[in-house]
Amino acid sequence: MNTVMIISAGFAWGGLLSLLHFGGLWLCLTLMPKVLRPHLWFYGWLLVRYAVTLTGMWLAIGQGPPVVMAACFGFYVMRMLLVPRFANRGR
């Protein structure tokens, strides 16, 4: 496969992981006032989010260092785009 395509796929993979991670955080915090045990809800979602994120990065590690760096950069870029949007949505 072409190196540019592999690195682009890593970037997209990192963006998807970031979307799942920070989207899950937003969903968790949005639904927290409606649950009976908010501490259990928060820490349960925390474990799920980190398990998904770390498993996804572990899968990227198997593809080589350029893919991991692209995935980390994609995660960071998507975080910079998502967090302000989710933060303003609650207001």
PDB file of N, CA and C in Angstrom, residues 6-78:
ATOM      1  N   ILE A   6      -1.570   4.950   4.078  1.00  0.00           N
ATOM      2  CA  ILE A   6      -1.473   4.333   5.399  1.00  0.00           C
ATOM      3  C   ILE A   6      -1.442   5.415   6.484  1.00  0.00           C
ATOM      4  N   ILE A   7      -0.670   6.462   6.259  1.00  0.00           N
ATOM      5  CA  ILE A   7      -0.600   7.549   7.239  1.00  0.00           C
ATOM      6  C   ILE A   7      -1.942   8.279   7.318  1.00  0.00           C
ATOM      7  N   SER A   8      -2.615   8.459   6.195  1.00  0.00           N
ATOM      8  CA  SER A   8      -3.940   9.090   6.201  1.00  0.00           C
ATOM      9  C   SER A   8      -4.946   8.240   6.967  1.00  0.00           C
ATOM     10  N   ALA A   9      -4.860   6.934   6.794  1.00  0.00           N
ATOM     11  CA  ALA A   9      -5.747   6.039   7.544  1.00  0.00           C
ATOM     12  C   ALA A   9      -5.461   6.123   9.037  1.00  0.00           C
ATOM     13  N   GLY A  10      -4.188   6.237   9.412  1.00  0.00           N
ATOM     14  CA  GLY A  10      -3.841   6.413  10.821  1.00  0.00           C
ATOM     15  C   GLY A  10      -4.388   7.709  11.383  1.00  0.00           C
ATOM     16  N   PHE A  11      -4.309   8.775  10.601  1.00  0.00           N
ATOM     17  CA  PHE A  11      -4.858  10.066  11.015  1.00  0.00           C
ATOM     18  C   PHE A  11      -6.369   9.959  11.221  1.00  0.00           C
ATOM     19  N   ALA A  12      -7.053   9.327  10.278  1.00  0.00           N
ATOM     20  CA  ALA A  12      -8.505   9.147  10.397  1.00  0.00           C
ATOM     21  C   ALA A  12      -8.849   8.259  11.589  1.00  0.00           C
ATOM     22  N   TRP A  13      -8.040   7.239  11.828  1.00  0.00           N
ATOM     23  CA  TRP A  13      -8.257   6.347  12.954  1.00  0.00           C
ATOM     24  C   TRP A  13      -8.141   7.123  14.280  1.00  0.00           C
ATOM     25  N   GLY A  14      -7.141   7.974  14.391  1.00  0.00           N
ATOM     26  CA  GLY A  14      -6.993   8.801  15.581  1.00  0.00           C
ATOM     27  C   GLY A  14      -8.161   9.758  15.756  1.00  0.00           C
ATOM     28  N   GLY A  15      -8.639  10.317  14.657  1.00  0.00           N
ATOM     29  CA  GLY A  15      -9.804  11.201  14.722  1.00  0.00           C
ATOM     30  C   GLY A  15     -11.050  10.471  15.191  1.00  0.00           C
ATOM     31  N   LEU A  16     -11.231   9.248  14.713  1.00  0.00           N
ATOM     32  CA  LEU A  16     -12.374   8.450  15.145  1.00  0.00           C
ATOM     33  C   LEU A  16     -12.272   8.109  16.629  1.00  0.00           C
ATOM     34  N   LEU A  17     -11.085   7.742  17.070  1.00  0.00           N
ATOM     35  CA  LEU A  17     -10.904   7.449  18.491  1.00  0.00           C
ATOM     36  C   LEU A  17     -11.180   8.681  19.350  1.00  0.00           C
ATOM     37  N   SER A  18     -10.750   9.832  18.876  1.00  0.00           N
ATOM     38  CA  SER A  18     -11.004  11.067  19.607  1.00  0.00           C
ATOM     39  C   SER A  18     -12.498  11.382  19.652  1.00  0.00           C
ATOM     40  N   LEU A  19     -13.175  11.166  18.544  1.00  0.00           N
ATOM     41  CA  LEU A  19     -14.620  11.387  18.498  1.00  0.00           C
ATOM     42  C   LEU A  19     -15.329  10.488  19.497  1.00  0.00           C
ATOM     43  N   LEU A  20     -14.938   9.216  19.556  1.00  0.00           N
ATOM     44  CA  LEU A  20     -15.546   8.295  20.510  1.00  0.00           C
ATOM     45  C   LEU A  20     -15.209   8.685  21.956  1.00  0.00           C
ATOM     46  N   HIS A  21     -13.974   9.074  22.181  1.00  0.00           N
ATOM     47  CA  HIS A  21     -13.538   9.412  23.537  1.00  0.00           C
ATOM     48  C   HIS A  21     -14.240  10.666  24.064  1.00  0.00           C
ATOM     49  N   PHE A  22     -14.138  11.752  23.329  1.00  0.00           N
ATOM     50  CA  PHE A  22     -14.700  13.009  23.817  1.00  0.00           C
ATOM     51  C   PHE A  22     -16.209  13.086  23.613  1.00  0.00           C
ATOM     52  N   GLY A  23     -16.730  12.408  22.606  1.00  0.00           N
ATOM     53  CA  GLY A  23     -18.185  12.301  22.467  1.00  0.00           C
ATOM     54  C   GLY A  23     -18.780  11.497  23.605  1.00  0.00           C
ATOM     55  N   GLY A  24     -18.072  10.449  24.022  1.00  0.00           N
ATOM     56  CA  GLY A  24     -18.519   9.672  25.168  1.00  0.00           C
ATOM     57  C   GLY A  24     -18.471  10.477  26.453  1.00  0.00           C
ATOM     58  N   LEU A  25     -17.466  11.315  26.587  1.00  0.00           N
ATOM     59  CA  LEU A  25     -17.390  12.192  27.760  1.00  0.00           C
ATOM     60  C   LEU A  25     -18.560  13.158  27.775  1.00  0.00           C
ATOM     61  N   TRP A  26     -18.869  13.746  26.645  1.00  0.00           N
ATOM     62  CA  TRP A  26     -19.984  14.680  26.569  1.00  0.00           C
ATOM     63  C   TRP A  26     -21.300  13.970  26.893  1.00  0.00           C
ATOM     64  N   LEU A  27     -21.479  12.782  26.332  1.00  0.00           N
ATOM     65  CA  LEU A  27     -22.697  12.012  26.597  1.00  0.00           C
ATOM     66  C   LEU A  27     -22.804  11.651  28.070  1.00  0.00           C
ATOM     67  N   CYS A  28     -21.691  11.247  28.655  1.00  0.00           N
ATOM     68  CA  CYS A  28     -21.675  10.887  30.072  1.00  0.00           C
ATOM     69  C   CYS A  28     -22.073  12.070  30.943  1.00  0.00           C
ATOM     70  N   LEU A  29     -21.497  13.217  30.687  1.00  0.00           N
ATOM     71  CA  LEU A  29     -21.795  14.394  31.498  1.00  0.00           C
ATOM     72  C   LEU A  29     -23.200  14.930  31.255  1.00  0.00           C
ATOM     73  N   THR A  30     -23.713  14.734  30.046  1.00  0.00           N
ATOM     74  CA  THR A  30     -25.073  15.179  29.739  1.00  0.00           C
ATOM     75  C   THR A  30     -26.111  14.331  30.469  1.00  0.00           C
ATOM     76  N   LEU A  31     -25.871  13.034  30.530  1.00  0.00           N
ATOM     77  CA  LEU A  31     -26.835  12.128  31.150  1.00  0.00           C
ATOM     78  C   LEU A  31     -26.628  11.955  32.652  1.00  0.00           C
ATOM     79  N   MET A  32     -25.546  12.471  33.191  1.00  0.00           N
ATOM     80  CA  MET A  32     -25.230  12.260  34.609  1.00  0.00           C
ATOM     81  C   MET A  32     -26.320  12.752  35.568  1.00  0.00           C
ATOM     82  N   PRO A  33     -26.950  13.909  35.334  1.00  0.00           N
ATOM     83  CA  PRO A  33     -27.988  14.337  36.286  1.00  0.00           C
ATOM     84  C   PRO A  33     -29.201  13.411  36.335  1.00  0.00           C
ATOM     85  N   LYS A  34     -29.363  12.555  35.342  1.00  0.00           N
ATOM     86  CA  LYS A  34     -30.544  11.697  35.275  1.00  0.00           C
ATOM     87  C   LYS A  34     -30.339  10.316  35.872  1.00  0.00           C
ATOM     88  N   VAL A  35     -29.123   9.976  36.263  1.00  0.00           N
ATOM     89  CA  VAL A  35     -28.854   8.635  36.778  1.00  0.00           C
ATOM     90  C   VAL A  35     -28.896   8.636  38.305  1.00  0.00           C
ATOM     91  N   LEU A  36     -29.114   7.443  38.870  1.00  0.00           N
ATOM     92  CA  LEU A  36     -29.223   7.325  40.318  1.00  0.00           C
ATOM     93  C   LEU A  36     -27.878   7.379  41.024  1.00  0.00           C
ATOM     94  N   ARG A  37     -26.836   6.813  40.394  1.00  0.00           N
ATOM     95  CA  ARG A  37     -25.505   6.775  41.002  1.00  0.00           C
ATOM     96  C   ARG A  37     -24.519   7.469  40.078  1.00  0.00           C
ATOM     97  N   PRO A  38     -24.394   8.775  40.194  1.00  0.00           N
ATOM     98  CA  PRO A  38     -23.545   9.512  39.254  1.00  0.00           C
ATOM     99  C   PRO A  38     -22.068   9.141  39.323  1.00  0.00           C
ATOM    100  N   HIS A  39     -21.550   8.800  40.498  1.00  0.00           N
ATOM    101  CA  HIS A  39     -20.135   8.429  40.600  1.00  0.00           C
ATOM    102  C   HIS A  39     -19.866   7.131  39.841  1.00  0.00           C
ATOM    103  N   LEU A  40     -20.734   6.165  40.031  1.00  0.00           N
ATOM    104  CA  LEU A  40     -20.579   4.897  39.323  1.00  0.00           C
ATOM    105  C   LEU A  40     -20.716   5.091  37.815  1.00  0.00           C
ATOM    106  N   TRP A  41     -21.651   5.921  37.415  1.00  0.00           N
ATOM    107  CA  TRP A  41     -21.871   6.225  36.006  1.00  0.00           C
ATOM    108  C   TRP A  41     -20.621   6.869  35.391  1.00  0.00           C
ATOM    109  N   PHE A  42     -20.069   7.873  36.077  1.00  0.00           N
ATOM    110  CA  PHE A  42     -18.910   8.581  35.551  1.00  0.00           C
ATOM    111  C   PHE A  42     -17.701   7.653  35.434  1.00  0.00           C
ATOM    112  N   TYR A  43     -17.392   6.923  36.491  1.00  0.00           N
ATOM    113  CA  TYR A  43     -16.201   6.078  36.472  1.00  0.00           C
ATOM    114  C   TYR A  43     -16.381   4.860  35.572  1.00  0.00           C
ATOM    115  N   GLY A  44     -17.602   4.384  35.427  1.00  0.00           N
ATOM    116  CA  GLY A  44     -17.857   3.308  34.469  1.00  0.00           C
ATOM    117  C   GLY A  44     -17.598   3.764  33.042  1.00  0.00           C
ATOM    118  N   TRP A  45     -18.127   4.944  32.700  1.00  0.00           N
ATOM    119  CA  TRP A  45     -17.888   5.501  31.365  1.00  0.00           C
ATOM    120  C   TRP A  45     -16.420   5.831  31.155  1.00  0.00           C
ATOM    121  N   LEU A  46     -15.744   6.268  32.225  1.00  0.00           N
ATOM    122  CA  LEU A  46     -14.319   6.567  32.136  1.00  0.00           C
ATOM    123  C   LEU A  46     -13.542   5.311  31.729  1.00  0.00           C
ATOM    124  N   LEU A  47     -13.840   4.198  32.378  1.00  0.00           N
ATOM    125  CA  LEU A  47     -13.167   2.941  32.032  1.00  0.00           C
ATOM    126  C   LEU A  47     -13.470   2.504  30.603  1.00  0.00           C
ATOM    127  N   VAL A  48     -14.710   2.655  30.180  1.00  0.00           N
ATOM    128  CA  VAL A  48     -15.080   2.274  28.808  1.00  0.00           C
ATOM    129  C   VAL A  48     -14.365   3.157  27.799  1.00  0.00           C
ATOM    130  N   ARG A  49     -14.359   4.467  28.037  1.00  0.00           N
ATOM    131  CA  ARG A  49     -13.705   5.384  27.101  1.00  0.00           C
ATOM    132  C   ARG A  49     -12.213   5.107  26.982  1.00  0.00           C
ATOM    133  N   TYR A  50     -11.560   4.916  28.111  1.00  0.00           N
ATOM    134  CA  TYR A  50     -10.124   4.643  28.069  1.00  0.00           C
ATOM    135  C   TYR A  50      -9.830   3.268  27.485  1.00  0.00           C
ATOM    136  N   ALA A  51     -10.684   2.297  27.733  1.00  0.00           N
ATOM    137  CA  ALA A  51     -10.474   0.968  27.140  1.00  0.00           C
ATOM    138  C   ALA A  51     -10.561   1.043  25.623  1.00  0.00           C
ATOM    139  N   VAL A  52     -11.545   1.769  25.106  1.00  0.00           N
ATOM    140  CA  VAL A  52     -11.692   1.908  23.655  1.00  0.00           C
ATOM    141  C   VAL A  52     -10.513   2.671  23.062  1.00  0.00           C
ATOM    142  N   THR A  53     -10.130   3.762  23.697  1.00  0.00           N
ATOM    143  CA  THR A  53      -9.035   4.587  23.193  1.00  0.00           C
ATOM    144  C   THR A  53      -7.713   3.833  23.211  1.00  0.00           C
ATOM    145  N   LEU A  54      -7.409   3.195  24.321  1.00  0.00           N
ATOM    146  CA  LEU A  54      -6.141   2.475  24.424  1.00  0.00           C
ATOM    147  C   LEU A  54      -6.096   1.253  23.522  1.00  0.00           C
ATOM    148  N   THR A  55      -7.218   0.562  23.362  1.00  0.00           N
ATOM    149  CA  THR A  55      -7.263  -0.574  22.433  1.00  0.00           C
ATOM    150  C   THR A  55      -7.049  -0.103  21.003  1.00  0.00           C
ATOM    151  N   GLY A  56      -7.666   1.014  20.650  1.00  0.00           N
ATOM    152  CA  GLY A  56      -7.477   1.564  19.309  1.00  0.00           C
ATOM    153  C   GLY A  56      -6.047   1.986  19.051  1.00  0.00           C
ATOM    154  N   MET A  57      -5.413   2.601  20.024  1.00  0.00           N
ATOM    155  CA  MET A  57      -4.010   2.985  19.855  1.00  0.00           C
ATOM    156  C   MET A  57      -3.103   1.758  19.826  1.00  0.00           C
ATOM    157  N   TRP A  58      -3.452   0.740  20.592  1.00  0.00           N
ATOM    158  CA  TRP A  58      -2.683  -0.501  20.577  1.00  0.00           C
ATOM    159  C   TRP A  58      -2.751  -1.156  19.191  1.00  0.00           C
ATOM    160  N   LEU A  59      -3.920  -1.094  18.562  1.00  0.00           N
ATOM    161  CA  LEU A  59      -4.052  -1.614  17.201  1.00  0.00           C
ATOM    162  C   LEU A  59      -3.218  -0.796  16.220  1.00  0.00           C
ATOM    163  N   ALA A  60      -3.124   0.503  16.453  1.00  0.00           N
ATOM    164  CA  ALA A  60      -2.311   1.345  15.578  1.00  0.00           C
ATOM    165  C   ALA A  60      -0.828   1.054  15.757  1.00  0.00           C
ATOM    166  N   ILE A  61      -0.412   0.697  16.969  1.00  0.00           N
ATOM    167  CA  ILE A  61       0.994   0.381  17.221  1.00  0.00           C
ATOM    168  C   ILE A  61       1.439  -0.789  16.357  1.00  0.00           C
ATOM    169  N   GLY A  62       0.540  -1.730  16.121  1.00  0.00           N
ATOM    170  CA  GLY A  62       0.870  -2.882  15.295  1.00  0.00           C
ATOM    171  C   GLY A  62       1.152  -2.529  13.844  1.00  0.00           C
ATOM    172  N   GLN A  63       0.774  -1.345  13.417  1.00  0.00           N
ATOM    173  CA  GLN A  63       0.975  -0.940  12.030  1.00  0.00           C
ATOM    174  C   GLN A  63       2.278  -0.183  11.817  1.00  0.00           C
ATOM    175  N   GLY A  64       2.944   0.205  12.896  1.00  0.00           N
ATOM    176  CA  GLY A  64       4.231   0.876  12.761  1.00  0.00           C
ATOM    177  C   GLY A  64       4.223   2.285  13.313  1.00  0.00           C
ATOM    178  N   PRO A  65       5.418   2.835  13.531  1.00  0.00           N
ATOM    179  CA  PRO A  65       5.538   4.174  14.120  1.00  0.00           C
ATOM    180  C   PRO A  65       4.877   5.299  13.323  1.00  0.00           C
ATOM    181  N   PRO A  66       4.956   5.327  11.992  1.00  0.00           N
ATOM    182  CA  PRO A  66       4.290   6.445  11.288  1.00  0.00           C
ATOM    183  C   PRO A  66       2.777   6.457  11.501  1.00  0.00           C
ATOM    184  N   VAL A  67       2.188   5.287  11.585  1.00  0.00           N
ATOM    185  CA  VAL A  67       0.736   5.209  11.789  1.00  0.00           C
ATOM    186  C   VAL A  67       0.383   5.678  13.198  1.00  0.00           C
ATOM    187  N   VAL A  68       1.194   5.307  14.170  1.00  0.00           N
ATOM    188  CA  VAL A  68       0.936   5.733  15.546  1.00  0.00           C
ATOM    189  C   VAL A  68       1.055   7.247  15.666  1.00  0.00           C
ATOM    190  N   MET A  69       2.078   7.813  15.056  1.00  0.00           N
ATOM    191  CA  MET A  69       2.239   9.270  15.115  1.00  0.00           C
ATOM    192  C   MET A  69       1.074   9.968  14.412  1.00  0.00           C
ATOM    193  N   ALA A  70       0.634   9.430  13.279  1.00  0.00           N
ATOM    194  CA  ALA A  70      -0.498  10.018  12.576  1.00  0.00           C
ATOM    195  C   ALA A  70      -1.774   9.878  13.396  1.00  0.00           C
ATOM    196  N   ALA A  71      -1.950   8.735  14.061  1.00  0.00           N
ATOM    197  CA  ALA A  71      -3.141   8.531  14.890  1.00  0.00           C
ATOM    198  C   ALA A  71      -3.144   9.484  16.075  1.00  0.00           C
ATOM    199  N   CYS A  72      -1.996   9.688  16.692  1.00  0.00           N
ATOM    200  CA  CYS A  72      -1.908  10.640  17.808  1.00  0.00           C
ATOM    201  C   CYS A  72      -2.189  12.059  17.334  1.00  0.00           C
ATOM    202  N   PHE A  73      -1.675  12.411  16.185  1.00  0.00           N
ATOM    203  CA  PHE A  73      -1.931  13.740  15.636  1.00  0.00           C
ATOM    204  C   PHE A  73      -3.410  13.896  15.277  1.00  0.00           C
ATOM    205  N   GLY A  74      -4.009  12.866  14.695  1.00  0.00           N
ATOM    206  CA  GLY A  74      -5.441  12.904  14.388  1.00  0.00           C
ATOM    207  C   GLY A  74      -6.283  13.018  15.642  1.00  0.00           C
ATOM    208  N   PHE A  75      -5.882  12.309  16.695  1.00  0.00           N
ATOM    209  CA  PHE A  75      -6.576  12.396  17.976  1.00  0.00           C
ATOM    210  C   PHE A  75      -6.510  13.828  18.510  1.00  0.00           C
ATOM    211  N   TYR A  76      -5.325  14.430  18.441  1.00  0.00           N
ATOM    212  CA  TYR A  76      -5.130  15.782  18.949  1.00  0.00           C
ATOM    213  C   TYR A  76      -5.922  16.815  18.130  1.00  0.00           C
ATOM    214  N   VAL A  77      -5.856  16.703  16.820  1.00  0.00           N
ATOM    215  CA  VAL A  77      -6.565  17.663  15.962  1.00  0.00           C
ATOM    216  C   VAL A  77      -8.065  17.574  16.190  1.00  0.00           C
ATOM    217  N   MET A  78      -8.590  16.345  16.250  1.00  0.00           N
ATOM    218  CA  MET A  78     -10.024  16.191  16.469  1.00  0.00           C
ATOM    219  C   MET A  78     -10.417  16.702  17.854  1.00  0.00           C
TER     220      MET A  78
END
